[in-house]
XYZ file of C-alpha atoms in Angstrom:
380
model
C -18.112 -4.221 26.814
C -15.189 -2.230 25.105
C -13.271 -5.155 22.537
C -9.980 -5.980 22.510
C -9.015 -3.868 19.513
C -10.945 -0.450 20.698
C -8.686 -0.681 24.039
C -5.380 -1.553 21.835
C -6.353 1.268 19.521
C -6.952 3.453 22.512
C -3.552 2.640 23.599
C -1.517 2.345 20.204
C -3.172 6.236 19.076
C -1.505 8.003 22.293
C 2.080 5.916 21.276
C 1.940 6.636 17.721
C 1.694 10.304 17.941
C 4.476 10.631 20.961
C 7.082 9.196 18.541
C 5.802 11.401 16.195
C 6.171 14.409 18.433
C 10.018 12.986 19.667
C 10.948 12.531 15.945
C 9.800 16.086 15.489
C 11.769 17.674 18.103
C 14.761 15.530 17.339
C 14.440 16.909 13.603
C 14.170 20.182 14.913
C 17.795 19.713 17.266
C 19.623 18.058 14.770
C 18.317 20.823 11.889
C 20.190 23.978 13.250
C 20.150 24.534 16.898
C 21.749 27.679 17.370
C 18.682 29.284 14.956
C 16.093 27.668 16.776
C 17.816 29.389 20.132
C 18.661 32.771 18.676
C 16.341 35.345 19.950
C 15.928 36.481 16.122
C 14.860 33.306 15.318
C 11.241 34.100 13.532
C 10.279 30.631 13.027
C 10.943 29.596 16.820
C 8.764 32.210 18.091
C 5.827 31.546 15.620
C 6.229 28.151 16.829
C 5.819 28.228 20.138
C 2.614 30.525 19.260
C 1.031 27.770 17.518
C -2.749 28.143 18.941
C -2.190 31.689 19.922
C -3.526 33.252 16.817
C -3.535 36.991 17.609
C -0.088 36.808 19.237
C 1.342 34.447 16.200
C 0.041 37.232 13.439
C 1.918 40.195 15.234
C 5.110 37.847 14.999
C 4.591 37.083 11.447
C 3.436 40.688 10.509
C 7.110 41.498 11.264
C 9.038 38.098 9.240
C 11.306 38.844 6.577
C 10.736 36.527 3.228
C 13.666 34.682 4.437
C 12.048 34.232 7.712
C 8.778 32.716 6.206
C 10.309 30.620 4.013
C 12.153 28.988 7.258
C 8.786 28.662 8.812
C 6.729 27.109 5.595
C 9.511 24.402 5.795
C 9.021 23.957 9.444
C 5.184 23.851 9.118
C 5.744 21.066 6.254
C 8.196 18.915 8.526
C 5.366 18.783 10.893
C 2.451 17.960 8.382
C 4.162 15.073 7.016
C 5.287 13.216 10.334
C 1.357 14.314 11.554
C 0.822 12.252 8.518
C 2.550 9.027 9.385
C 0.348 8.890 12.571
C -2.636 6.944 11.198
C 0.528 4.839 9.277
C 2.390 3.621 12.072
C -1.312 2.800 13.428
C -1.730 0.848 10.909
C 1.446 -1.148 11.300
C 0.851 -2.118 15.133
C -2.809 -3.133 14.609
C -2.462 -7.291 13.742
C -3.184 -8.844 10.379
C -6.619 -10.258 9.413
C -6.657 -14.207 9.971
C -6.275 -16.469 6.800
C -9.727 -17.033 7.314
C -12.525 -14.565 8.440
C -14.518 -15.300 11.588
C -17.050 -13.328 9.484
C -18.105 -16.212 7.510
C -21.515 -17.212 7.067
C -21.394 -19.785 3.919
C -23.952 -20.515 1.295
C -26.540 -17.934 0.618
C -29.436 -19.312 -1.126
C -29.759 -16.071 -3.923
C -33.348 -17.020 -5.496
C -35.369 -14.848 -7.270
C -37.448 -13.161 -4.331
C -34.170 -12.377 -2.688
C -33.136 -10.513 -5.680
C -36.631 -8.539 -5.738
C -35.909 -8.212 -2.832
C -32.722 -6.507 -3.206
C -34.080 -4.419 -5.625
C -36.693 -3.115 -3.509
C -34.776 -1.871 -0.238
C -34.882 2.224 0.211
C -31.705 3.065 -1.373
C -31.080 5.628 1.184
C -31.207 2.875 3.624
C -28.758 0.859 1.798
C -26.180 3.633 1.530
C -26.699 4.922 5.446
C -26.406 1.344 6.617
C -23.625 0.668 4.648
C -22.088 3.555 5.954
C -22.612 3.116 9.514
C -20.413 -0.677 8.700
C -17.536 1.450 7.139
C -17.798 2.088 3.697
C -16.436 5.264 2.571
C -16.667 7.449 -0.421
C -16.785 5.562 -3.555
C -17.302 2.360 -2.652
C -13.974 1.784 -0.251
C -13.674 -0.027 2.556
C -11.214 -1.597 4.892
C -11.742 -3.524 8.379
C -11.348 -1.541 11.081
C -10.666 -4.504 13.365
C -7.561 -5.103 11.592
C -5.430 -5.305 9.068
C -6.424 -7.150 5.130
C -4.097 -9.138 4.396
C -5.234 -8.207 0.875
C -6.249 -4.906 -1.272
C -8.422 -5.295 -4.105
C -9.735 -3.285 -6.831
C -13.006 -5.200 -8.505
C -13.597 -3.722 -11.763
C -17.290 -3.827 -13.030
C -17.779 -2.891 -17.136
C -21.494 -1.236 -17.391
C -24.122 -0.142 -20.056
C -27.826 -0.774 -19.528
C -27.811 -2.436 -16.602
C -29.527 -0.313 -13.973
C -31.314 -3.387 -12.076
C -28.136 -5.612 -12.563
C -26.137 -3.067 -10.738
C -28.074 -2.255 -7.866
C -28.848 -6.173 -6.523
C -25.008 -6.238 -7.426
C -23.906 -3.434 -5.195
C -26.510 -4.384 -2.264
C -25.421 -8.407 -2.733
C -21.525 -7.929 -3.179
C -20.294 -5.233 -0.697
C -21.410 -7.273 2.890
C -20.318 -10.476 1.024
C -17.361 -8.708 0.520
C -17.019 -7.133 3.956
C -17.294 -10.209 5.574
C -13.688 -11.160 3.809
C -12.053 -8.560 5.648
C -10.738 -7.224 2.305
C -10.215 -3.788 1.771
C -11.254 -3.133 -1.211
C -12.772 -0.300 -3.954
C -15.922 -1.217 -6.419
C -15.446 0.439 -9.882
C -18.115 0.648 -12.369
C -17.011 1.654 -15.616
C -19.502 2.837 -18.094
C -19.575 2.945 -21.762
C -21.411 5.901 -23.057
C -23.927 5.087 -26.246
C -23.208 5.389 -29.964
C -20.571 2.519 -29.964
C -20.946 -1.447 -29.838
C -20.289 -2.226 -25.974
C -16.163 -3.412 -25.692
C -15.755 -5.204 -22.558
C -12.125 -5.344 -22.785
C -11.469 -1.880 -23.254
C -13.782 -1.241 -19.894
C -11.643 -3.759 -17.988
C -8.511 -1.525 -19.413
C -9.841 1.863 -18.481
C -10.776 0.570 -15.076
C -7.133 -0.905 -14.361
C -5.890 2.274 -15.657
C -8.229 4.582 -13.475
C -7.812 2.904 -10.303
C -4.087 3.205 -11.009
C -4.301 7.016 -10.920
C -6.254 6.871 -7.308
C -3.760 4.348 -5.443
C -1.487 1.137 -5.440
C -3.813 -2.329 -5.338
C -2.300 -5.416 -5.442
C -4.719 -7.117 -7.436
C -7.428 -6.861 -9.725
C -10.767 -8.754 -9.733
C -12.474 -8.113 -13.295
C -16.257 -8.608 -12.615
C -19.199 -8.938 -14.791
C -22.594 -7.614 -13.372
C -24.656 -10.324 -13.835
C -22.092 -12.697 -11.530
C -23.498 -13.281 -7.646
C -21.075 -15.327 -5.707
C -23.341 -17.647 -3.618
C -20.925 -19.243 -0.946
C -18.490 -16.287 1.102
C -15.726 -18.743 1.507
C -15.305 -18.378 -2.041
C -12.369 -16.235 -1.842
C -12.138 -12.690 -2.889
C -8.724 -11.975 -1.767
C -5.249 -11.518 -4.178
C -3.654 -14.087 -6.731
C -0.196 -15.054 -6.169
C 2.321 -13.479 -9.038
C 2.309 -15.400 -11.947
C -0.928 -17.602 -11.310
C -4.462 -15.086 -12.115
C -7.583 -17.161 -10.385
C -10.545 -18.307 -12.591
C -13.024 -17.648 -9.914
C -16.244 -18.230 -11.880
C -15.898 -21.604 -13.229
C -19.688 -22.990 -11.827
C -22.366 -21.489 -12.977
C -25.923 -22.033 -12.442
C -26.577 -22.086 -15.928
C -24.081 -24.361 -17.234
C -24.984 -27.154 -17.233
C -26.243 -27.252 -13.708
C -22.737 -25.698 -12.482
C -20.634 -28.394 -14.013
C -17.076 -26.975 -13.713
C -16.757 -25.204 -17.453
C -13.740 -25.827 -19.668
C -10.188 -25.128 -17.986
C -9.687 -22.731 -21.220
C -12.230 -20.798 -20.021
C -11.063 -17.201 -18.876
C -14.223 -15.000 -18.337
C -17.167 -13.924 -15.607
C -14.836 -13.106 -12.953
C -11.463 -13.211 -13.213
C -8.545 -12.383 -10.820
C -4.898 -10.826 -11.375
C -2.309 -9.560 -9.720
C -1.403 -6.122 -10.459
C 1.898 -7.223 -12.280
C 0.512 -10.123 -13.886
C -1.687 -7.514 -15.669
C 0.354 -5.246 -16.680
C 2.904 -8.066 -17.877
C 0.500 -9.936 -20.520
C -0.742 -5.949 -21.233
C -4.498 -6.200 -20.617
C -7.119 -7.408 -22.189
C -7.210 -6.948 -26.190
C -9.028 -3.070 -27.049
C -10.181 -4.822 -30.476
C -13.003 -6.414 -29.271
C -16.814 -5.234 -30.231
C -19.377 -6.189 -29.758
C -19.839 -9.722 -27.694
C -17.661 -12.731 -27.070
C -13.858 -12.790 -27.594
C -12.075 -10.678 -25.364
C -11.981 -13.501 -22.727
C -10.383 -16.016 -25.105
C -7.742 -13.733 -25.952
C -7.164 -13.016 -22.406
C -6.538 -16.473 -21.788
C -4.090 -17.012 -24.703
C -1.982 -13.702 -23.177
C -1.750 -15.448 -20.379
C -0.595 -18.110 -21.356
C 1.797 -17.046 -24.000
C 3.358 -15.491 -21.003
C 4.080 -18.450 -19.104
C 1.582 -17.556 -16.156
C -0.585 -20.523 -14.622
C -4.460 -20.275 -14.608
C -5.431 -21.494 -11.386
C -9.426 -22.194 -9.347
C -10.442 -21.621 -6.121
C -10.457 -25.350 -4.177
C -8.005 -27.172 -6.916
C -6.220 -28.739 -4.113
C -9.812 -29.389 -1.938
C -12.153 -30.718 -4.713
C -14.675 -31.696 -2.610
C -15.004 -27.822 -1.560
C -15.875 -26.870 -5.453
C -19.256 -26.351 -4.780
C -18.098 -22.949 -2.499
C -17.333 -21.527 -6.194
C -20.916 -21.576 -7.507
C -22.092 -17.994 -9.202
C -25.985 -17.344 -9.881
C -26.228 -15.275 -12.434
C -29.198 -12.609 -13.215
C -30.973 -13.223 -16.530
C -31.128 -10.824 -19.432
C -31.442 -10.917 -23.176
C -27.844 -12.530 -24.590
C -26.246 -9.902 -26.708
C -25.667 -10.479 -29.939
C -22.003 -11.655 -31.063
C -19.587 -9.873 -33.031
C -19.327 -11.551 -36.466
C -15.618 -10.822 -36.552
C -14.477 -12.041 -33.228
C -12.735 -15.348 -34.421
C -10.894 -13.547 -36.903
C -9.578 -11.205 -34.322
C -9.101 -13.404 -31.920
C -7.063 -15.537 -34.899
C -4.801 -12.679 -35.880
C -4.167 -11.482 -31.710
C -1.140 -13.489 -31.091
C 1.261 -10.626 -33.047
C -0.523 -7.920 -31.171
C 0.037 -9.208 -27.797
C 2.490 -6.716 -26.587
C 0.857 -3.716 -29.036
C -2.971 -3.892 -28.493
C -4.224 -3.247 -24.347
C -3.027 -1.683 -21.991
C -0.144 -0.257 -24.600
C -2.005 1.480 -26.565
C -5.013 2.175 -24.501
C -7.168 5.753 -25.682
C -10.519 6.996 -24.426
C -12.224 9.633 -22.991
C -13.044 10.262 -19.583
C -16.304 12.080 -19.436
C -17.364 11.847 -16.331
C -15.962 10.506 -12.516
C -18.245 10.422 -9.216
C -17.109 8.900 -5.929
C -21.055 7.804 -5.383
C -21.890 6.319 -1.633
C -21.533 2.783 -2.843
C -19.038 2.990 -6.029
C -16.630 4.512 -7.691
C -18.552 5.942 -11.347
C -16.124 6.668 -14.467
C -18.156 7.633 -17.379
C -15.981 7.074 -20.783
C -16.556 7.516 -24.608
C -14.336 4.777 -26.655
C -14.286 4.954 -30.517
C -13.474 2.194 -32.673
C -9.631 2.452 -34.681
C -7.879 0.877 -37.215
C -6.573 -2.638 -35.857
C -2.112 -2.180 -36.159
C -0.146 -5.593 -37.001
Protein backbone atom coordinates (compact mmCIF):
# COMPACT_ATOMS: atom_id res chain seq x y z
CA UNK A 1 0.00 0.00 0.00
CA UNK A 2 1.60 3.36 -1.26
CA UNK A 3 1.70 5.88 2.27
CA UNK A 4 0.40 9.00 2.57
CA UNK A 5 3.65 10.88 2.10
CA UNK A 6 4.95 8.78 -1.18
CA UNK A 7 1.48 9.92 -2.91
CA UNK A 8 1.93 13.71 -1.51
CA UNK A 9 5.52 13.56 -2.68
CA UNK A 10 4.34 12.15 -5.95
CA UNK A 11 2.11 15.04 -6.22
CA UNK A 12 4.18 18.00 -4.57
CA UNK A 13 7.52 16.87 -7.16
CA UNK A 14 5.33 17.54 -10.47
CA UNK A 15 4.12 21.20 -8.64
CA UNK A 16 7.43 22.16 -7.50
CA UNK A 17 9.18 21.97 -10.74
CA UNK A 18 6.11 23.72 -12.86
CA UNK A 19 6.65 26.89 -10.77
CA UNK A 20 10.03 26.44 -11.36
CA UNK A 21 9.63 26.20 -15.10
CA UNK A 22 6.84 29.45 -14.97
CA UNK A 23 9.40 31.45 -12.88
CA UNK A 24 11.89 30.60 -15.57
CA UNK A 25 10.01 31.73 -18.47
CA UNK A 26 8.73 34.75 -16.64
CA UNK A 27 12.57 35.61 -15.95
CA UNK A 28 13.23 35.05 -19.38
CA UNK A 29 10.08 37.78 -20.60
CA UNK A 30 10.78 40.23 -18.19
CA UNK A 31 14.89 39.93 -18.99
CA UNK A 32 14.86 41.40 -22.62
CA UNK A 33 12.17 40.27 -24.88
CA UNK A 34 12.94 41.74 -28.03
CA UNK A 35 16.57 39.60 -27.83
CA UNK A 36 14.97 36.53 -27.00
CA UNK A 37 12.63 37.21 -30.35
CA UNK A 38 15.30 38.55 -32.66
CA UNK A 39 16.20 36.03 -35.20
CA UNK A 40 20.01 36.83 -34.25
CA UNK A 41 19.36 35.96 -30.98
CA UNK A 42 22.21 33.07 -30.32
CA UNK A 43 21.13 32.21 -26.96
CA UNK A 44 17.32 31.67 -28.01
CA UNK A 45 18.21 29.28 -30.61
CA UNK A 46 20.70 27.21 -28.44
CA UNK A 47 17.88 27.13 -26.16
CA UNK A 48 15.32 25.74 -27.80
CA UNK A 49 18.08 23.02 -28.93
CA UNK A 50 18.55 21.96 -25.50
CA UNK A 51 18.61 17.94 -26.03
CA UNK A 52 19.45 18.28 -29.64
CA UNK A 53 23.14 17.99 -29.29
CA UNK A 54 24.39 17.84 -32.90
CA UNK A 55 22.02 20.63 -33.98
CA UNK A 56 22.92 22.84 -30.65
CA UNK A 57 26.94 22.52 -31.53
CA UNK A 58 26.46 23.85 -35.20
CA UNK A 59 24.59 26.89 -33.48
CA UNK A 60 27.25 27.45 -31.01
CA UNK A 61 30.16 26.74 -33.51
CA UNK A 62 28.94 30.03 -35.05
CA UNK A 63 28.35 32.38 -31.38
CA UNK A 64 30.28 35.37 -31.01
CA UNK A 65 32.00 35.77 -27.30
CA UNK A 66 29.28 38.15 -26.68
CA UNK A 67 26.82 35.60 -27.69
CA UNK A 68 28.18 32.90 -25.22
CA UNK A 69 28.49 34.96 -22.54
CA UNK A 70 24.50 35.69 -22.96
CA UNK A 71 23.99 32.00 -23.00
CA UNK A 72 26.40 30.97 -19.82
CA UNK A 73 24.10 33.48 -17.95
CA UNK A 74 21.03 31.90 -19.29
CA UNK A 75 22.29 28.34 -18.54
CA UNK A 76 23.07 29.66 -14.81
CA UNK A 77 19.45 31.25 -14.38
CA UNK A 78 18.23 27.84 -15.06
CA UNK A 79 20.66 25.79 -12.75
CA UNK A 80 19.85 27.75 -9.81
CA UNK A 81 15.89 27.77 -9.98
CA UNK A 82 16.52 23.69 -11.02
CA UNK A 83 18.11 24.04 -7.68
CA UNK A 84 15.29 25.33 -5.55
CA UNK A 85 13.22 22.26 -6.71
CA UNK A 86 14.18 19.78 -3.97
CA UNK A 87 13.82 23.31 -1.63
CA UNK A 88 10.40 24.21 -2.19
CA UNK A 89 9.89 20.25 -1.67
CA UNK A 90 11.08 20.56 1.31
CA UNK A 91 8.88 23.41 2.42
CA UNK A 92 5.42 21.66 1.46
CA UNK A 93 6.33 18.30 3.06
CA UNK A 94 4.84 18.77 7.03
CA UNK A 95 7.00 19.06 10.11
CA UNK A 96 8.02 16.03 12.24
CA UNK A 97 5.58 15.72 15.38
CA UNK A 98 6.92 16.97 18.83
CA UNK A 99 7.16 13.51 19.52
CA UNK A 100 8.25 10.58 17.20
CA UNK A 101 5.86 7.71 16.55
CA UNK A 102 9.27 5.98 16.21
CA UNK A 103 9.71 5.49 19.80
CA UNK A 104 10.50 2.35 21.32
CA UNK A 105 11.74 3.34 25.06
CA UNK A 106 14.22 1.67 27.31
CA UNK A 107 16.79 -0.51 25.75
CA UNK A 108 18.31 -2.79 28.17
CA UNK A 109 22.33 -2.16 26.79
CA UNK A 110 24.12 -5.13 28.84
CA UNK A 111 27.22 -6.46 28.10
CA UNK A 112 26.24 -9.28 25.48
CA UNK A 113 24.40 -6.63 23.57
CA UNK A 114 27.50 -4.69 23.30
CA UNK A 115 29.51 -7.94 22.08
CA UNK A 116 27.10 -8.12 20.28
CA UNK A 117 27.39 -4.92 18.58
CA UNK A 118 30.80 -5.43 18.14
CA UNK A 119 30.45 -8.52 16.32
CA UNK A 120 27.88 -7.65 13.39
CA UNK A 121 29.61 -7.76 9.66
CA UNK A 122 30.46 -4.24 9.30
CA UNK A 123 29.50 -4.34 5.75
CA UNK A 124 26.14 -5.28 6.95
CA UNK A 125 25.94 -2.45 9.26
CA UNK A 126 26.86 0.17 6.67
CA UNK A 127 24.45 -1.47 3.71
CA UNK A 128 21.61 -1.65 6.18
CA UNK A 129 22.11 1.58 7.37
CA UNK A 130 22.08 2.73 4.04
CA UNK A 131 19.09 1.14 2.74
CA UNK A 132 17.24 3.38 6.12
CA UNK A 133 18.80 6.65 4.68
CA UNK A 134 22.01 7.46 5.85
CA UNK A 135 24.16 9.19 3.49
CA UNK A 136 27.78 9.93 3.10
CA UNK A 137 29.42 10.71 6.28
CA UNK A 138 27.20 9.86 8.67
CA UNK A 139 24.03 12.29 7.55
CA UNK A 140 20.74 11.67 7.70
CA UNK A 141 17.36 13.27 7.59
CA UNK A 142 13.68 11.66 7.61
CA UNK A 143 12.37 11.27 4.53
CA UNK A 144 8.81 11.15 5.87
CA UNK A 145 9.11 14.63 6.86
CA UNK A 146 10.48 17.41 7.99
CA UNK A 147 13.04 17.60 11.64
CA UNK A 148 12.00 19.98 13.41
CA UNK A 149 15.66 19.99 14.48
CA UNK A 150 19.37 19.76 12.82
CA UNK A 151 22.08 18.54 14.83
CA UNK A 152 25.69 18.17 14.60
CA UNK A 153 26.98 15.50 17.50
CA UNK A 154 30.56 15.96 17.90
CA UNK A 155 32.55 12.82 19.09
CA UNK A 156 36.52 13.62 20.35
CA UNK A 157 38.58 10.21 19.53
CA UNK A 158 42.04 8.54 20.24
CA UNK A 159 42.30 4.83 21.00
CA UNK A 160 39.06 3.92 21.00
CA UNK A 161 38.46 1.55 18.10
CA UNK A 162 35.84 -0.82 20.06
CA UNK A 163 34.24 2.30 21.80
CA UNK A 164 33.49 3.72 18.45
CA UNK A 165 32.08 1.03 16.60
CA UNK A 166 29.21 -0.22 19.41
CA UNK A 167 28.87 3.71 19.42
CA UNK A 168 28.16 4.17 15.76
CA UNK A 169 26.00 0.77 15.48
CA UNK A 170 24.04 1.84 19.04
CA UNK A 171 23.58 5.70 18.34
CA UNK A 172 22.58 6.20 14.64
CA UNK A 173 18.92 3.99 14.79
CA UNK A 174 18.53 5.51 18.32
CA UNK A 175 19.02 8.53 16.66
CA UNK A 176 16.92 7.86 13.57
CA UNK A 177 14.11 7.02 15.47
CA UNK A 178 14.08 10.96 16.68
CA UNK A 179 13.45 12.04 13.33
CA UNK A 180 16.50 14.34 13.65
CA UNK A 181 18.53 15.10 10.88
CA UNK A 182 21.59 15.03 11.91
CA UNK A 183 25.68 14.49 11.01
CA UNK A 184 28.09 12.21 13.42
CA UNK A 185 31.63 13.75 13.63
CA UNK A 186 34.50 11.97 15.01
CA UNK A 187 37.37 14.03 15.59
CA UNK A 188 40.67 12.43 16.11
CA UNK A 189 43.75 13.48 17.82
CA UNK A 190 46.81 12.20 16.15
CA UNK A 191 49.69 10.74 18.74
CA UNK A 192 52.69 12.56 20.21
CA UNK A 193 50.51 14.99 22.34
CA UNK A 194 48.50 14.48 25.75
CA UNK A 195 44.77 13.92 24.44
CA UNK A 196 42.81 17.73 24.79
CA UNK A 197 39.22 17.12 24.74
CA UNK A 198 38.34 20.65 24.51
CA UNK A 199 40.30 21.51 21.67
CA UNK A 200 38.51 18.31 19.77
CA UNK A 201 35.09 19.70 20.73
CA UNK A 202 36.53 23.18 19.09
CA UNK A 203 37.85 21.73 15.89
CA UNK A 204 34.67 19.77 15.45
CA UNK A 205 32.34 22.99 15.90
CA UNK A 206 34.66 24.65 13.64
CA UNK A 207 34.69 21.83 10.88
CA UNK A 208 31.13 21.22 10.72
CA UNK A 209 30.84 25.00 10.32
CA UNK A 210 32.75 24.87 7.02
CA UNK A 211 30.26 21.92 5.63
CA UNK A 212 26.78 23.66 6.57
CA UNK A 213 24.53 25.73 9.04
CA UNK A 214 23.33 23.39 12.28
CA UNK A 215 21.43 24.77 14.79
CA UNK A 216 22.87 23.02 17.55
CA UNK A 217 25.61 21.14 18.80
CA UNK A 218 25.57 17.90 20.87
CA UNK A 219 29.28 17.37 22.29
CA UNK A 220 29.51 13.55 22.87
CA UNK A 221 31.93 11.39 24.60
CA UNK A 222 32.37 7.76 23.20
CA UNK A 223 31.94 5.86 26.03
CA UNK A 224 28.15 7.54 26.62
CA UNK A 225 25.07 5.01 25.40
CA UNK A 226 21.78 6.68 25.90
CA UNK A 227 19.52 3.82 27.17
CA UNK A 228 15.86 5.27 26.92
CA UNK A 229 15.02 7.06 23.05
CA UNK A 230 12.69 9.50 24.61
CA UNK A 231 15.66 10.98 25.98
CA UNK A 232 15.77 13.78 23.66
CA UNK A 233 18.36 14.42 21.09
CA UNK A 234 16.87 17.35 19.48
CA UNK A 235 18.12 21.41 19.82
CA UNK A 236 18.47 23.62 23.07
CA UNK A 237 16.57 26.72 23.19
CA UNK A 238 19.02 30.03 22.91
CA UNK A 239 20.43 30.84 25.99
CA UNK A 240 19.69 27.50 28.00
CA UNK A 241 22.59 24.45 26.68
CA UNK A 242 20.98 20.89 28.02
CA UNK A 243 23.01 18.71 30.48
CA UNK A 244 21.84 15.55 28.92
CA UNK A 245 24.03 13.06 30.80
CA UNK A 246 23.33 13.70 34.33
CA UNK A 247 22.53 9.63 35.32
CA UNK A 248 24.96 7.47 34.94
CA UNK A 249 25.22 3.90 35.61
CA UNK A 250 28.22 4.33 37.45
CA UNK A 251 27.46 7.04 39.73
CA UNK A 252 26.29 6.10 42.25
CA UNK A 253 23.70 3.83 40.77
CA UNK A 254 22.53 6.84 38.37
CA UNK A 255 21.84 9.23 41.18
CA UNK A 256 21.33 12.57 39.34
CA UNK A 257 25.20 14.06 39.61
CA UNK A 258 25.87 17.58 40.84
CA UNK A 259 23.87 20.48 38.96
CA UNK A 260 27.59 22.00 38.41
CA UNK A 261 28.29 19.27 36.48
CA UNK A 262 28.86 20.14 32.67
CA UNK A 263 30.39 17.03 30.92
CA UNK A 264 29.51 13.43 29.04
CA UNK A 265 27.12 14.87 26.73
CA UNK A 266 26.35 18.16 26.51
CA UNK A 267 24.02 20.25 24.24
CA UNK A 268 24.26 23.93 22.70
CA UNK A 269 22.84 25.94 20.46
CA UNK A 270 24.93 27.12 17.75
CA UNK A 271 24.96 30.79 19.16
CA UNK A 272 25.18 29.87 22.63
CA UNK A 273 28.57 28.38 21.54
CA UNK A 274 29.98 30.70 19.81
CA UNK A 275 28.83 33.41 22.50
CA UNK A 276 30.71 31.86 25.72
CA UNK A 277 33.65 31.01 22.79
CA UNK A 278 34.05 27.24 23.19
CA UNK A 279 35.44 25.18 25.34
CA UNK A 280 38.97 26.31 26.92
CA UNK A 281 42.13 24.95 24.24
CA UNK A 282 44.36 24.84 27.57
CA UNK A 283 43.35 21.74 28.72
CA UNK A 284 45.77 18.43 28.67
CA UNK A 285 45.61 15.82 29.59
CA UNK A 286 42.26 14.65 31.69
CA UNK A 287 39.63 16.45 33.69
CA UNK A 288 38.98 20.24 33.51
CA UNK A 289 37.74 21.32 30.36
CA UNK A 290 34.13 20.53 31.49
CA UNK A 291 34.36 22.70 34.62
CA UNK A 292 35.49 25.54 32.72
CA UNK A 293 32.79 25.04 30.29
CA UNK A 294 30.36 25.35 32.89
CA UNK A 295 31.80 28.55 34.46
CA UNK A 296 31.65 30.19 30.59
CA UNK A 297 28.42 29.52 30.69
CA UNK A 298 27.55 30.84 33.32
CA UNK A 299 29.60 33.95 33.38
CA UNK A 300 27.51 34.57 30.37
CA UNK A 301 24.26 34.60 31.90
CA UNK A 302 22.98 31.36 30.01
CA UNK A 303 20.82 28.75 32.09
CA UNK A 304 22.00 25.06 32.37
CA UNK A 305 19.01 23.12 31.97
CA UNK A 306 18.09 18.68 32.09
CA UNK A 307 16.02 16.76 30.15
CA UNK A 308 12.54 16.05 32.41
CA UNK A 309 13.19 19.16 35.01
CA UNK A 310 9.62 19.97 34.75
CA UNK A 311 8.49 15.87 34.71
CA UNK A 312 10.73 14.44 37.52
CA UNK A 313 9.21 11.38 37.66
CA UNK A 314 10.40 10.86 33.85
CA UNK A 315 14.30 11.23 35.05
CA UNK A 316 14.94 7.82 34.71
CA UNK A 317 14.48 8.33 30.51
CA UNK A 318 18.01 10.21 31.00
CA UNK A 319 20.05 7.20 32.15
CA UNK A 320 23.57 6.69 30.04
CA UNK A 321 25.52 3.20 30.32
CA UNK A 322 28.72 3.80 29.82
CA UNK A 323 31.52 1.28 28.29
CA UNK A 324 34.41 0.57 30.67
CA UNK A 325 38.04 1.37 30.05
CA UNK A 326 41.14 2.20 32.00
CA UNK A 327 40.49 6.01 33.62
CA UNK A 328 43.12 8.25 32.19
CA UNK A 329 45.31 9.76 34.19
CA UNK A 330 44.63 13.55 35.28
CA UNK A 331 46.48 16.50 34.40
CA UNK A 332 48.36 17.74 37.50
CA UNK A 333 47.79 21.32 36.43
CA UNK A 334 44.14 21.37 35.70
CA UNK A 335 42.96 23.29 38.91
CA UNK A 336 45.40 25.85 38.34
CA UNK A 337 44.11 26.39 34.88
CA UNK A 338 40.90 26.06 35.54
CA UNK A 339 41.70 28.84 38.57
CA UNK A 340 43.33 31.37 36.30
CA UNK A 341 40.35 30.75 33.14
CA UNK A 342 38.00 33.39 34.17
CA UNK A 343 40.39 36.35 32.36
CA UNK A 344 40.72 34.16 29.33
CA UNK A 345 37.15 33.64 28.72
CA UNK A 346 36.75 35.68 25.66
CA UNK A 347 40.72 34.95 24.49
CA UNK A 348 41.24 31.14 24.87
CA UNK A 349 38.52 28.71 22.44
CA UNK A 350 37.05 29.18 19.78
CA UNK A 351 39.12 32.76 19.46
CA UNK A 352 42.12 31.63 19.17
CA UNK A 353 41.60 28.16 17.95
CA UNK A 354 44.97 26.56 15.72
CA UNK A 355 45.49 23.02 14.47
CA UNK A 356 46.12 21.04 11.71
CA UNK A 357 43.88 19.25 9.60
CA UNK A 358 45.57 16.15 8.39
CA UNK A 359 43.21 14.20 7.20
CA UNK A 360 39.02 14.34 6.31
CA UNK A 361 36.91 11.17 5.06
CA UNK A 362 33.14 11.22 4.61
CA UNK A 363 33.22 7.26 5.80
CA UNK A 364 29.63 5.29 5.35
CA UNK A 365 28.73 5.89 8.94
CA UNK A 366 30.76 9.24 10.00
CA UNK A 367 32.23 12.08 9.20
CA UNK A 368 36.47 11.39 10.00
CA UNK A 369 38.72 14.67 10.59
CA UNK A 370 42.15 13.64 11.45
CA UNK A 371 44.05 16.72 13.32
CA UNK A 372 47.56 17.34 14.89
CA UNK A 373 47.24 20.00 17.97
CA UNK A 374 50.47 21.22 19.70
CA UNK A 375 50.62 22.56 23.03
CA UNK A 376 51.33 26.84 23.29
CA UNK A 377 52.13 29.23 25.67
CA UNK A 378 48.88 29.96 27.86
CA UNK A 379 48.14 34.32 27.04
CA UNK A 380 46.56 36.35 30.14
Amino acid sequence: MVSVTSQLRAIIRPLAITCIIVLFFVFLFNYNLSSYRSENSISYVALGLIGKTSEASSVLGNATPKMLAEIKTNASEIEKLTNLVPRVEQKLIELCPLVSPKLVGWTNITSEMKEALLKIDQVQVELKMKEAGLGIGGRYEPIECRSRHKVAIVVPYRDRKDHLTVFLHYLHPFLQRQQLNYVIIIVEQSAGTPFNRGMLMNIGFNEAQLQETFQCFIFHDVDFLPEDDSNPYTCPEDGRPRQMSFSIDYWDNYKPTPRSHFGGVTALSTADFQRINGYSNSFWGWGGEDDQLFQRVKFNNLTVVRAFDEQPLLVHKARYKTQSHQKAQPNPDRKQVLAEGNVRFKTDGLFDLKYQRLNLQFKPLYTHILVDIQPRPIKS
